[in-house]
Short mmCIF file of C-alpha atoms in Angstrom, two decimals:
data_model
loop_
_atom_site.label_atom_id
_atom_site.label_comp_id
_atom_site.label_asym_id
_atom_site.label_seq_id
_atom_site.Cartn_x
_atom_site.Cartn_y
_atom_site.Cartn_z
CA MET W 1 161.38 99.82 129.98
CA GLN W 2 159.54 96.80 131.32
CA SER W 3 160.93 95.03 134.37
CA ASP W 4 162.27 91.53 133.79
CA LEU W 5 159.22 90.02 135.48
CA ASP W 6 156.80 92.09 133.42
CA LEU W 7 158.70 91.10 130.28
CA ALA W 8 158.49 87.43 131.25
CA ARG W 9 154.73 87.83 131.65
CA THR W 10 154.41 89.61 128.29
CA ALA W 11 156.41 86.85 126.59
CA ALA W 12 154.46 84.06 128.27
CA LEU W 13 151.15 85.65 127.27
CA ALA W 14 152.33 86.05 123.67
CA GLY W 15 153.16 82.35 123.67
CA ALA W 16 149.83 81.51 125.30
CA ASP W 17 147.93 83.32 122.57
CA VAL W 18 149.67 81.27 119.90
CA ALA W 19 149.25 77.98 121.75
CA LEU W 20 145.54 78.58 122.36
CA ARG W 21 144.91 79.01 118.64
CA TYR W 22 146.38 75.57 117.99
CA PHE W 23 144.57 74.10 121.03
CA ALA W 24 141.28 75.24 119.53
CA ASP W 25 141.88 73.11 116.41
CA LEU W 26 143.68 69.99 117.58
CA ALA W 27 142.16 67.83 114.86
CA ALA W 28 144.23 69.72 112.29
CA LEU W 29 147.48 69.51 114.27
CA PRO W 30 149.94 66.80 113.14
CA ARG W 31 151.97 65.02 115.85
CA GLU W 32 155.62 64.11 115.56
CA ARG W 33 158.03 62.19 117.78
CA LYS W 34 161.38 63.45 118.95
CA ALA W 35 164.38 61.14 119.26
CA ASP W 36 163.52 60.58 122.94
CA GLY W 37 159.99 59.48 122.02
CA SER W 38 158.22 62.59 123.32
CA VAL W 39 155.54 64.34 121.28
CA VAL W 40 156.24 67.63 119.49
CA THR W 41 154.03 69.69 117.19
CA ALA W 42 154.00 72.88 115.18
CA ALA W 43 152.27 74.44 118.19
CA ASP W 44 155.39 73.92 120.33
CA ARG W 45 157.63 75.52 117.74
CA ALA W 46 155.33 78.45 116.99
CA THR W 47 154.77 79.15 120.68
CA GLU W 48 158.50 79.19 121.35
CA ALA W 49 159.08 81.45 118.35
CA ALA W 50 156.53 83.96 119.68
CA ILE W 51 158.15 83.99 123.12
CA ARG W 52 161.64 84.35 121.65
CA ALA W 53 160.52 87.26 119.47
CA VAL W 54 159.26 89.22 122.49
CA LEU W 55 162.38 88.54 124.55
CA ALA W 56 164.85 89.23 121.74
CA ALA W 57 163.19 92.53 120.88
CA ALA W 58 163.32 93.77 124.47
CA ARG W 59 166.62 92.22 125.64
CA PRO W 60 168.71 91.62 122.49
CA HIS W 61 171.91 90.92 124.43
CA ASP W 62 170.46 88.16 126.62
CA ALA W 63 170.87 84.46 125.92
CA ILE W 64 167.79 82.30 125.36
CA LEU W 65 167.44 78.57 126.01
CA GLY W 66 164.30 76.90 124.69
CA GLU W 67 163.19 73.30 124.54
CA GLU W 68 162.58 73.34 120.80
CA ASP W 69 165.31 75.62 119.38
CA GLY W 70 168.13 75.18 121.87
CA GLU W 71 170.36 77.98 123.10
CA THR W 72 171.18 81.23 121.36
CA GLY W 73 173.44 83.99 122.62
CA ALA W 74 175.70 83.99 125.65
CA GLY W 75 176.22 85.91 128.85
CA ALA W 76 175.24 86.04 132.52
CA ARG W 77 171.55 86.54 131.73
CA ARG W 78 169.64 83.67 130.15
CA TRP W 79 165.93 83.24 129.49
CA ILE W 80 164.67 79.66 129.83
CA ILE W 81 161.55 78.63 127.90
CA ASP W 82 159.30 75.60 127.85
CA PRO W 83 156.77 76.69 125.23
CA ILE W 84 154.24 73.93 125.96
CA ASP W 85 155.00 72.00 129.12
CA GLY W 86 152.85 68.90 128.83
CA THR W 87 152.58 68.48 125.07
CA ALA W 88 151.06 65.02 125.55
CA GLN W 89 148.26 66.63 127.57
CA PHE W 90 147.95 69.43 125.01
CA VAL W 91 147.38 67.11 122.04
CA ALA W 92 144.94 65.01 124.09
CA GLY W 93 142.79 68.09 124.78
CA ASP W 94 143.70 68.15 128.48
CA ASP W 95 143.73 71.74 129.78
CA ARG W 96 146.59 71.30 132.28
CA TRP W 97 149.48 72.21 129.94
CA LEU W 98 151.61 75.25 130.73
CA VAL W 99 153.72 77.94 129.11
CA LEU W 100 156.88 78.45 131.20
CA VAL W 101 159.27 81.40 131.04
CA ALA W 102 162.09 82.10 133.51
CA LEU W 103 165.12 84.37 133.71
CA GLU W 104 168.42 83.12 135.09
CA GLU W 105 171.13 85.55 136.18
CA ALA W 106 174.59 84.31 137.13
CA GLY W 107 173.20 80.78 137.52
CA ALA W 108 170.18 81.66 139.70
CA VAL W 109 166.56 81.99 138.56
CA VAL W 110 165.36 85.51 139.41
CA ALA W 111 162.00 85.80 137.62
CA ALA W 112 159.45 83.19 136.60
CA VAL W 113 156.05 82.89 134.96
CA ALA W 114 153.90 79.77 134.64
CA ALA W 115 150.78 80.32 132.54
CA VAL W 116 147.97 77.77 132.31
CA PRO W 117 146.35 79.27 129.21
CA ALA W 118 143.44 76.88 128.73
CA GLN W 119 142.38 77.57 132.33
CA ARG W 120 142.98 81.33 131.93
CA ARG W 121 145.33 81.38 134.98
CA VAL W 122 148.91 82.49 135.56
CA TRP W 123 151.44 82.17 138.39
CA TRP W 124 154.57 84.30 138.75
CA ALA W 125 157.43 85.13 141.11
CA ARG W 126 160.45 87.41 141.48
CA ARG W 127 163.42 86.44 143.64
CA GLY W 128 162.93 88.21 146.95
CA GLY W 129 159.52 89.52 145.86
CA GLY W 130 157.17 86.64 146.66
CA ALA W 131 154.89 84.52 144.49
CA PHE W 132 151.48 85.36 143.03
CA GLU W 133 148.66 83.93 140.97
CA GLY W 134 145.81 85.50 139.05
CA PRO W 135 143.72 85.46 135.90
CA LEU W 136 145.54 85.34 132.59
CA ASP W 137 144.34 88.83 131.66
CA GLY W 138 146.22 90.37 134.58
CA THR W 139 143.16 92.02 136.11
CA ALA W 140 143.96 90.83 139.66
CA ALA W 141 146.77 89.27 141.65
CA THR W 142 146.79 87.24 144.84
CA ARG W 143 149.94 86.62 146.81
CA ILE W 144 150.29 82.92 147.52
CA HIS W 145 151.96 80.92 150.27
CA VAL W 146 152.56 77.26 150.93
CA THR W 147 150.38 75.70 153.59
CA ASP W 148 151.22 76.70 157.16
CA ARG W 149 149.93 73.48 158.67
CA SER W 150 152.57 71.16 160.06
CA THR W 151 152.05 67.89 158.21
CA PRO W 152 153.82 64.57 158.79
CA LEU W 153 154.80 62.72 155.65
CA ALA W 154 152.18 60.03 156.23
CA GLY W 155 149.40 62.62 156.26
CA SER W 156 150.67 64.77 153.41
CA ARG W 157 148.95 65.46 150.09
CA LEU W 158 151.15 64.48 147.15
CA GLY W 159 150.84 65.31 143.46
CA VAL W 160 152.90 63.22 141.02
CA ILE W 161 153.96 64.49 137.60
CA PRO W 162 153.59 63.38 134.80
CA VAL W 163 150.16 61.86 134.29
CA ALA W 164 148.68 59.76 131.49
CA PRO W 165 149.13 59.66 128.54
CA ASN W 166 152.72 60.66 129.34
CA LEU W 167 153.09 58.25 132.27
CA TYR W 168 155.45 55.29 131.93
CA PRO W 169 156.41 52.35 134.16
CA SER W 170 159.71 54.10 134.89
CA ASP W 171 157.79 57.06 136.35
CA LEU W 172 155.76 54.76 138.57
CA ALA W 173 158.96 53.10 139.77
CA VAL W 174 160.39 56.48 140.81
CA SER W 175 157.24 57.63 142.61
CA ALA W 176 156.26 54.31 144.23
CA PRO W 177 158.24 54.69 147.50
CA LEU W 178 156.74 58.12 148.20
CA SER W 179 153.24 57.22 147.00
CA ALA W 180 153.28 54.31 149.45
CA VAL W 181 153.62 56.74 152.36
CA ALA W 182 151.99 60.01 151.33
CA ALA W 183 148.45 60.35 149.97
CA ALA W 184 148.82 60.68 146.19
CA VAL W 185 145.94 62.77 144.84
CA GLU W 186 144.71 63.88 141.44
CA TRP W 187 145.53 67.47 140.48
CA ASP W 188 143.81 69.89 138.14
CA VAL W 189 146.72 72.36 137.90
CA HIS W 190 150.42 71.45 137.78
CA ALA W 191 151.13 69.93 141.20
CA ALA W 192 154.10 72.20 141.97
CA LEU W 193 151.88 75.26 141.59
CA LEU W 194 149.41 73.69 144.03
CA VAL W 195 152.22 73.30 146.54
CA ALA W 196 152.94 77.00 146.07
CA ASN W 197 149.36 78.05 146.85
CA GLY W 198 148.89 75.64 149.74
CA SER W 199 146.57 73.15 148.06
CA LEU W 200 149.16 70.34 148.18
CA ASP W 201 152.01 69.56 150.55
CA LEU W 202 154.32 67.76 148.12
CA ALA W 203 154.90 67.45 144.39
CA LEU W 204 157.19 64.93 142.70
CA GLN W 205 158.20 65.30 139.06
CA THR W 206 159.80 62.04 138.02
CA ARG W 207 161.78 63.42 135.07
CA GLY W 208 162.46 66.60 133.19
CA GLU W 209 164.98 69.11 131.91
CA LEU W 210 166.04 72.53 133.16
CA TRP W 211 163.21 74.26 131.28
CA ASP W 212 160.66 72.04 133.06
CA PHE W 213 161.73 73.31 136.48
CA ALA W 214 163.22 76.79 136.13
CA ALA W 215 159.92 78.64 136.56
CA THR W 216 158.13 76.33 138.99
CA SER W 217 161.13 76.03 141.32
CA LEU W 218 161.23 79.79 141.90
CA ILE W 219 157.47 80.08 142.30
CA VAL W 220 157.47 77.39 145.00
CA THR W 221 160.47 78.76 146.88
CA GLU W 222 159.15 82.35 146.76
CA ALA W 223 155.89 81.01 148.19
CA GLY W 224 157.89 79.69 151.14
CA GLY W 225 158.49 76.12 150.01
CA CYS W 226 161.51 73.98 149.17
CA TYR W 227 162.79 72.52 145.91
CA GLY W 228 165.59 70.14 145.01
CA GLY W 229 166.56 66.63 143.98
CA ALA W 230 168.54 63.61 145.01
CA ASP W 231 171.57 65.79 145.82
CA GLY W 232 169.66 68.10 148.16
CA ILE W 233 167.90 71.45 148.19
CA ARG W 234 169.30 73.56 145.33
CA GLY W 235 168.40 75.27 142.07
CA PRO W 236 166.74 73.63 139.07
CA ARG W 237 168.42 71.05 136.89
CA ALA W 238 167.51 67.97 134.85
CA GLY W 239 166.32 64.82 136.59
CA VAL W 240 163.86 63.99 139.34
CA SER W 241 162.54 67.03 141.22
CA LEU W 242 160.88 67.28 144.61
CA PHE W 243 158.80 70.25 145.83
CA ALA W 244 157.55 70.58 149.42
CA ALA W 245 155.82 73.08 151.68
CA ASP W 246 158.69 73.11 154.19
CA ARG W 247 162.16 71.79 154.76
CA THR W 248 161.15 69.16 157.31
CA LEU W 249 158.63 67.60 154.96
CA TRP W 250 161.02 67.89 152.01
CA THR W 251 163.74 66.07 153.96
CA ALA W 252 161.37 63.31 155.04
CA ALA W 253 160.19 62.77 151.46
CA HIS W 254 163.77 62.92 150.17
CA ASP W 255 164.87 60.20 152.58
CA VAL W 256 162.06 57.92 151.37
CA LEU W 257 162.91 58.50 147.72
CA TRP W 258 166.67 58.30 148.14
CA PRO W 259 167.44 56.32 151.31
CA GLY W 260 170.98 56.27 152.59
#
């Protein structure tokens, strides 16, 4: 039987295969709007269905929570899926979208995979087992760590999520205090993953749901970093999320974003 982490990788790759087929023919892909105004497509639904099929076949008694089809099942083990994280980027032909799969046990994320299919890369982590990245085909793996340089907030490299065309004035209002102090830079892979491999010091995601953060939060913390929100360092949940290479930097950034 596959380990939970290997199953998460298998499921994420199954989803990636489906998503890439749609990504190759975007002109034929209709766009819809959800009630919250975000974009959704048949690619999102088909990708989630492929991931769910793999997980349900291997772990039929586990619960599954997905962005598109909600929650099914119940119990202490729950898979959390974001089939296409960054649908606005996906439909625009931007290759930075992700497929995210994580496993939560008794309220804590224990395994996580973040695939960047259009770039043929994948990141993964197991609680207590470290974080890794490698090519999508699984031919190699490199253990990753956050940067070991001690960086003051004023000299830190910051990636802000989301980006255009999914960037709104409300996002800029959230990020403005931190962007005024840290050096906000462009990123070519999801900024939280770049914190995990040491390429960035900070990442700020101005909004999102549990499925947006379940995988990336574990990857960053297993790489030695910190994750949390306005209420402190803790596990993933909806809202604004802050990732940092170390606790000192995380605290300094937190105090700028949420003074007092």
